[in-house]
Coordinates of C-alpha atoms in Angstrom, one line a residue:
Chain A
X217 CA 101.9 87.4 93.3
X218 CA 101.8 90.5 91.1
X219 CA 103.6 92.8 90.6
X220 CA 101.9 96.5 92.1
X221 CA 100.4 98.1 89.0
X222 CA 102.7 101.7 89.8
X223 CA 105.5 99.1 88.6
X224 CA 104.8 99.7 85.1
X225 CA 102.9 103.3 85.6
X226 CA 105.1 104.8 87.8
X227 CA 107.3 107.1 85.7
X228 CA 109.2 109.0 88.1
X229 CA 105.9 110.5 89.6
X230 CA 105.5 112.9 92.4
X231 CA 106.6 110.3 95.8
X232 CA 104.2 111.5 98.1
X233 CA 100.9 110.7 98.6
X234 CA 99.9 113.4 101.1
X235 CA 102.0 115.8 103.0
X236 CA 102.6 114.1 106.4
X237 CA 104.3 111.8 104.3
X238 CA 106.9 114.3 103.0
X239 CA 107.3 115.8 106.2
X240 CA 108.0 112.2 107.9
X241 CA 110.7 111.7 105.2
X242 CA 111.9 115.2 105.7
X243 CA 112.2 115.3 109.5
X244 CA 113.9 111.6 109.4
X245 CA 116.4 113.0 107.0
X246 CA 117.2 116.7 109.0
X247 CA 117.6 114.5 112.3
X248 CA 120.6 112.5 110.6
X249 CA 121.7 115.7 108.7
X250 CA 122.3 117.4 111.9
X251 CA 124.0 114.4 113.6
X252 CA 121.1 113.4 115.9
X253 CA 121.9 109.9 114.7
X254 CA 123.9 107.9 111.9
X255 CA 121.7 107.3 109.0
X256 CA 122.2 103.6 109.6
X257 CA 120.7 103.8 112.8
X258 CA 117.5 105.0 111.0
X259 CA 117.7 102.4 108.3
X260 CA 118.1 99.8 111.0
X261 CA 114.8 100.7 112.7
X262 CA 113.0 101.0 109.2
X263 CA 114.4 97.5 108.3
X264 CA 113.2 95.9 112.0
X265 CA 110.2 97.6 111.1
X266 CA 109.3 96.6 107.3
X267 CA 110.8 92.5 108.5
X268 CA 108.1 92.5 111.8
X269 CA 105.2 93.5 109.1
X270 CA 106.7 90.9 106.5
X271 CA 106.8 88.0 109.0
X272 CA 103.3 88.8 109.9
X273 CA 100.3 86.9 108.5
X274 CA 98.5 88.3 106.1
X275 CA 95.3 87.8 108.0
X276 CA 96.7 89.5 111.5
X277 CA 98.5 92.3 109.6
X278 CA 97.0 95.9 107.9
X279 CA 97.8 96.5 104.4
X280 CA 101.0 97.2 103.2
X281 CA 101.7 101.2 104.0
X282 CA 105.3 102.3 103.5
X283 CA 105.2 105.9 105.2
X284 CA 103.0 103.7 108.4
X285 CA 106.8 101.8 108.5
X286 CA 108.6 105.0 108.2
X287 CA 107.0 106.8 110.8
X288 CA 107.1 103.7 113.8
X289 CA 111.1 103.6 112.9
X290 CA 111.7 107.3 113.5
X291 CA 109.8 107.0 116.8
X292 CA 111.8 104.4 117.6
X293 CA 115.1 106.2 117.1
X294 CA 114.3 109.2 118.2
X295 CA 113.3 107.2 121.8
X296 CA 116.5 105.3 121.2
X297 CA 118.8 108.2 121.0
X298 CA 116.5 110.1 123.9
X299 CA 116.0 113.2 121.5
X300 CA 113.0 113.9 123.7
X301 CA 114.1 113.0 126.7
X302 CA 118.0 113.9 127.4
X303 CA 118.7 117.6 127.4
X304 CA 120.8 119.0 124.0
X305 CA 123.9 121.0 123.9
X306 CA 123.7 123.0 120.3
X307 CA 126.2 125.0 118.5
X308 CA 124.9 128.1 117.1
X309 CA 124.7 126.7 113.8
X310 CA 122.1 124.3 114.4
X311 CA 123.7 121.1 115.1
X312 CA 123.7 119.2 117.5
X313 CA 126.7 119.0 119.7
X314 CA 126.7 115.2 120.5
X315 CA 129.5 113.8 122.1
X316 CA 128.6 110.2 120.4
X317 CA 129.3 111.2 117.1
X318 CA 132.1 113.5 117.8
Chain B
X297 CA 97.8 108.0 92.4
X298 CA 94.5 107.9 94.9
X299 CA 93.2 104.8 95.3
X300 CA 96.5 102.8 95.1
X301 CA 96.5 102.7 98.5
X302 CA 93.4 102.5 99.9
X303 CA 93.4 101.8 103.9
X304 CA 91.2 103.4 107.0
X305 CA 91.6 107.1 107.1
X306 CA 91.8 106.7 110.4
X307 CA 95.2 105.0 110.2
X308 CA 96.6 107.7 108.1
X309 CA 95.3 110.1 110.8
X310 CA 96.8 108.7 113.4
X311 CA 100.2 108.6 111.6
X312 CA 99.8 112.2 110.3
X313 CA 99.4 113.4 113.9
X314 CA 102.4 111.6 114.7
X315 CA 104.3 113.0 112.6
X316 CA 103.1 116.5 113.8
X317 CA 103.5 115.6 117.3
X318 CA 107.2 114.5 116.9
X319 CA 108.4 117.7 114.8
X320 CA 106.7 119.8 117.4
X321 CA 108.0 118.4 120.5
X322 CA 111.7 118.6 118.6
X323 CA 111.1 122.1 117.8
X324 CA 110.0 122.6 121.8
X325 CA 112.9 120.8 122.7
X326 CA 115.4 122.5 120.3
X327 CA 116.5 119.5 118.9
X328 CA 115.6 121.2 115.6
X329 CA 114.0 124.7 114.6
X330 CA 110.6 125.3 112.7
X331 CA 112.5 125.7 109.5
X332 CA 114.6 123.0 109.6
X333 CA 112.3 120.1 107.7
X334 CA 111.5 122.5 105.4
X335 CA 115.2 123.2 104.5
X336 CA 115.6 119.8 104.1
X337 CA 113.0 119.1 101.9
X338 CA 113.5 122.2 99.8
X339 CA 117.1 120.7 99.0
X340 CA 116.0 117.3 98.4
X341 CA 113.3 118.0 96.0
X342 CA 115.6 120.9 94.5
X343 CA 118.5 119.7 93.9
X344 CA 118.7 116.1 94.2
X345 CA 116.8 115.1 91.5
X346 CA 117.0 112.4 88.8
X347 CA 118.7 115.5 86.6
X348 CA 122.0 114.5 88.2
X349 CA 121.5 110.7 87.0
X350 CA 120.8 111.9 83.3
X351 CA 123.9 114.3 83.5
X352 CA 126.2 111.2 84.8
X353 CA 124.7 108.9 82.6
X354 CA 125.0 110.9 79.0
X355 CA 128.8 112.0 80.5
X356 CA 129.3 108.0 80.2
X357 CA 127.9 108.0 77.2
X358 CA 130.1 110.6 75.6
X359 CA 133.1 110.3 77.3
X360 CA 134.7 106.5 77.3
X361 CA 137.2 107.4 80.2
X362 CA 134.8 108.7 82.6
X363 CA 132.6 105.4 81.7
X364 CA 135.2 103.8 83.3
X365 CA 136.1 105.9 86.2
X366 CA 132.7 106.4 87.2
X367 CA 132.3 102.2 87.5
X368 CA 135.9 102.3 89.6
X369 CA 135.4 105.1 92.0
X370 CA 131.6 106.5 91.5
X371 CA 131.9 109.4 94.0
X372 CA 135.4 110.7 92.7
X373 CA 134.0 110.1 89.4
X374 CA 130.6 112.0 90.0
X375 CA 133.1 114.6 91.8
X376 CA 134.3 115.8 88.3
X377 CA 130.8 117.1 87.3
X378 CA 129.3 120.4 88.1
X379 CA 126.0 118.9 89.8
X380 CA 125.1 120.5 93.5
X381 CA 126.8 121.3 96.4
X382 CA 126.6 118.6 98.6
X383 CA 126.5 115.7 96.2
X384 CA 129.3 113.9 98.0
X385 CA 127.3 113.9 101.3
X386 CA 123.6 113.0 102.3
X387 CA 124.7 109.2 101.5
X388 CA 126.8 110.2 98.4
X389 CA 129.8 109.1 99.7
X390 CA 127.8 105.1 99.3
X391 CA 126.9 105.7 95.9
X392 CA 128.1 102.9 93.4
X393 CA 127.5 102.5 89.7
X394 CA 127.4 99.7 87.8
X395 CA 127.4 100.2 84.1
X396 CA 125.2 97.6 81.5
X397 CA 126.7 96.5 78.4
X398 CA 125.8 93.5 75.9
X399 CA 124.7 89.9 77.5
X400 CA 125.0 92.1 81.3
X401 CA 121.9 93.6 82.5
X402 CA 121.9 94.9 85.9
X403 CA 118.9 95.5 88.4
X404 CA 118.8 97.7 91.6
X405 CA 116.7 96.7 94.6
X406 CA 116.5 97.0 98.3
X407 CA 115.1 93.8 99.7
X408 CA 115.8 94.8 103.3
X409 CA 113.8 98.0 103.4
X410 CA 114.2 101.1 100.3
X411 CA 117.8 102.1 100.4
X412 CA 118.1 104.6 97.5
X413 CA 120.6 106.9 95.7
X414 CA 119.4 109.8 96.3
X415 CA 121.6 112.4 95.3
X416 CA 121.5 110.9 91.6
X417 CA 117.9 110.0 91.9
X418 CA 115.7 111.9 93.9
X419 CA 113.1 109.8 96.0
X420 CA 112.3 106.7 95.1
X421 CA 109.4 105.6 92.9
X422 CA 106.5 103.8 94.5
X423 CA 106.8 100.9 93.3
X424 CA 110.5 100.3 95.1
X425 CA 109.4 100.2 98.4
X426 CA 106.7 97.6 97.4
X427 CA 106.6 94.4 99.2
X428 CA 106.2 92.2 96.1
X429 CA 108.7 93.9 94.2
X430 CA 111.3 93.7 96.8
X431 CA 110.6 90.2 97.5
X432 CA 110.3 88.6 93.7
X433 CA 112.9 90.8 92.0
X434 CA 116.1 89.1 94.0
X435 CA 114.5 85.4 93.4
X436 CA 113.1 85.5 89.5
X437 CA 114.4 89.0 88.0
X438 CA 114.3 87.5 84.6
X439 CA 110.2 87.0 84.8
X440 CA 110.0 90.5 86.7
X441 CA 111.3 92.3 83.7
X442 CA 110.1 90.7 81.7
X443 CA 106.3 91.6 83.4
X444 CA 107.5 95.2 83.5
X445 CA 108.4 95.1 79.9
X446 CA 112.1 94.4 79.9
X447 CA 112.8 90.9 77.5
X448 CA 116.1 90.3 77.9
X449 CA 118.0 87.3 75.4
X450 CA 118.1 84.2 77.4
X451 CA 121.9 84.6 77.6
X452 CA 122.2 87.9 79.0
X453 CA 123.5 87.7 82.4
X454 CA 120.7 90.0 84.6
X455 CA 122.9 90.8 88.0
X456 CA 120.9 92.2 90.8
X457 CA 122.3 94.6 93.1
X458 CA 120.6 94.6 96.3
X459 CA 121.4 98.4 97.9
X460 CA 122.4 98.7 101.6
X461 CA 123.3 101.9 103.7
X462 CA 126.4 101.9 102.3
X463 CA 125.8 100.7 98.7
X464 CA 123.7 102.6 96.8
X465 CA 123.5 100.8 93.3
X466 CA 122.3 102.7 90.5
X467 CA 122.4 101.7 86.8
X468 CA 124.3 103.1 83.8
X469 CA 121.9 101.8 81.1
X470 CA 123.1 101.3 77.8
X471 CA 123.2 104.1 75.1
X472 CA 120.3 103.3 72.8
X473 CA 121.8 102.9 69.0
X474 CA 120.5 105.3 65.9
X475 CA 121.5 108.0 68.7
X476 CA 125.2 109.1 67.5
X477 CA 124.0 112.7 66.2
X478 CA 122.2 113.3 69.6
X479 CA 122.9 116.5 71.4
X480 CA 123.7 115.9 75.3
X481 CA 119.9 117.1 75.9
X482 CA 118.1 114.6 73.8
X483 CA 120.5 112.2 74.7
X484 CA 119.1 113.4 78.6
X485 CA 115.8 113.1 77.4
X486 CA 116.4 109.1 76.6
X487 CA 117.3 108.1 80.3
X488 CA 114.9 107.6 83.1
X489 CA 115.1 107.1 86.9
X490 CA 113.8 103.6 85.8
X491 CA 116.5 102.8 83.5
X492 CA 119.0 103.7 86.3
X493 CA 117.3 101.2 88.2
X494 CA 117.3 98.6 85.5
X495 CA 113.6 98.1 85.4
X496 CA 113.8 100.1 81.9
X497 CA 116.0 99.9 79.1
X498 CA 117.0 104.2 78.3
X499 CA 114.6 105.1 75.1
X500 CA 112.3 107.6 74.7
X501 CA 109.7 107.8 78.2
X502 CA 106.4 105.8 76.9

């Protein structure tokens, strides 16, 4: 196996590829900022996520798309924690006022 | 980088509406506003940048006893430098240096997924989410630096940090010699997000 050619190319260029992308990232991040759910929560999903792709066959598997992994773990916990689903108490301040994390 | 990835539009589509779907029905629910993923990103891309990396790593450089505090207790240590509001949080309060020096090299990876300090580096570089790095770096990190141009002496010691939620490894490379005159901004100039990493020795950017 080789190594991906941005491995030697790849000096700190811009991360995004196209701007769904960036707003993915951002919207994962602003959901833990505001206390929607621990970080770790998210990185658990992203990790189930990446491992189900990895212990795929290559043959019954599409090709290797980070954000693709990024976007089926925040759907996952945001239908874990019910963000679309439970109702929300909010502080004026913009975050949310969840009694799990209090 | 078009090209790099090439896959059916169609797939990116589908993810792209997705992603516009889930911001909108969070807005409709109040979960978040309409501004609130753009504040966000305009503080991640602002201010947590690979300039806070350079600025720790050319303070370790210059300043012996900081070298060593920022190795003990990296946020404390980070804590004594004027770098943004906020540092400590947004996973700041995981961060953990680790600081080369002769016959120790050390490499930062995520083999689980593409935990990455992001207050000192930004976002991370393409090629640290990729499958083939994550997987081969942990089992042969000599031969992967060594493909990425990184030929260490057979006796130095390469340890490989593998980052979690709560460790976020990055790398104090080593000061490169002939640089004793430098001011702190050339000095700056000499360290990259991949020598933080470890996939890069700190010299000047090829």
């Amino acid at each position: 196996m080789r190594l991906h050619e941005t491995c030697t190319t790849d000096q700190a260029a811009p991360r995004f590829d196209h701007e769904w992308q960036r707003r993915a990232f951002g919207l994962a991040v602003a959901l833990s900022e505001f206390g929607h759910y621990k970080w770790d929560d998210f990185q658990q999903s992203l990790i189930q996520t990446i491992s189900r792709w990895e212990n795929t066959p290559g043959s019954q598997r599409g090709d290797w798309q980070y954000y693709d992994h990024w976007v089926a773990a925040l759907e996952k916990v945001i239908a874990d924690h019910r963000l679309l689903t439970a109702p929300v108490a909010k502080d004026a301040g913009d975050h949310a006022m969840d009694e799990r994390l209090q | 980088m078009s090209g790099q990835f090439a896959y059916p539009p169609d797939r990116e589509e589908a993810s792209a509406a997705k992603v516009a779907a889930l911001e909108s029905l969070l807005i409709e629910k109040g979960v978040i506003t309409g501004q609130t993923v753009d504040k966000v990103l305009a503080y991640f891309e602002s201010e947590m940048t690979p300039l806070n990396g350079k600025k720790i790593v050319v303070k370790a450089w210059t300043d012996p006893d900081f070298a060593a505090r920022v190795v003990d207790d990296t946020p404390a240590a980070i804590a004594e430098l004027d770098l943004p509001e906020g540092m400590a949080g947004a996973e700041g309060e995981h961060l953990q240096a680790v600081a080369n020096r002769p016959g120790v090299h050390n490499l930062v990876i995520c083999s689980l997924c593409s935990c990455f300090p992001w207050p000192v580096l930004g976002l991370p570089p393409y090629w640290y989410k990729d499958p083939v790095f994550r997987a081969r770096a942990p089992r042969e990190p000599r031969q992967v630096l060594a493909e990425v141009g990184v030929d260490l002496p057979d006796d130095t010691e390469i340890k490989v940090w593998d980052s979690s939620g709560t460790h976020r490894w990055f790398v104090i490379p080593e000061r490169p010699s002939g640089t004793e005159d430098f001011t702190a901004e050339e000095l700056m100039d000499l360290v990259t997000t991949e020598s933080m990493l470890g996939v890069a020795l700190a010299g000047p950017a090829s």
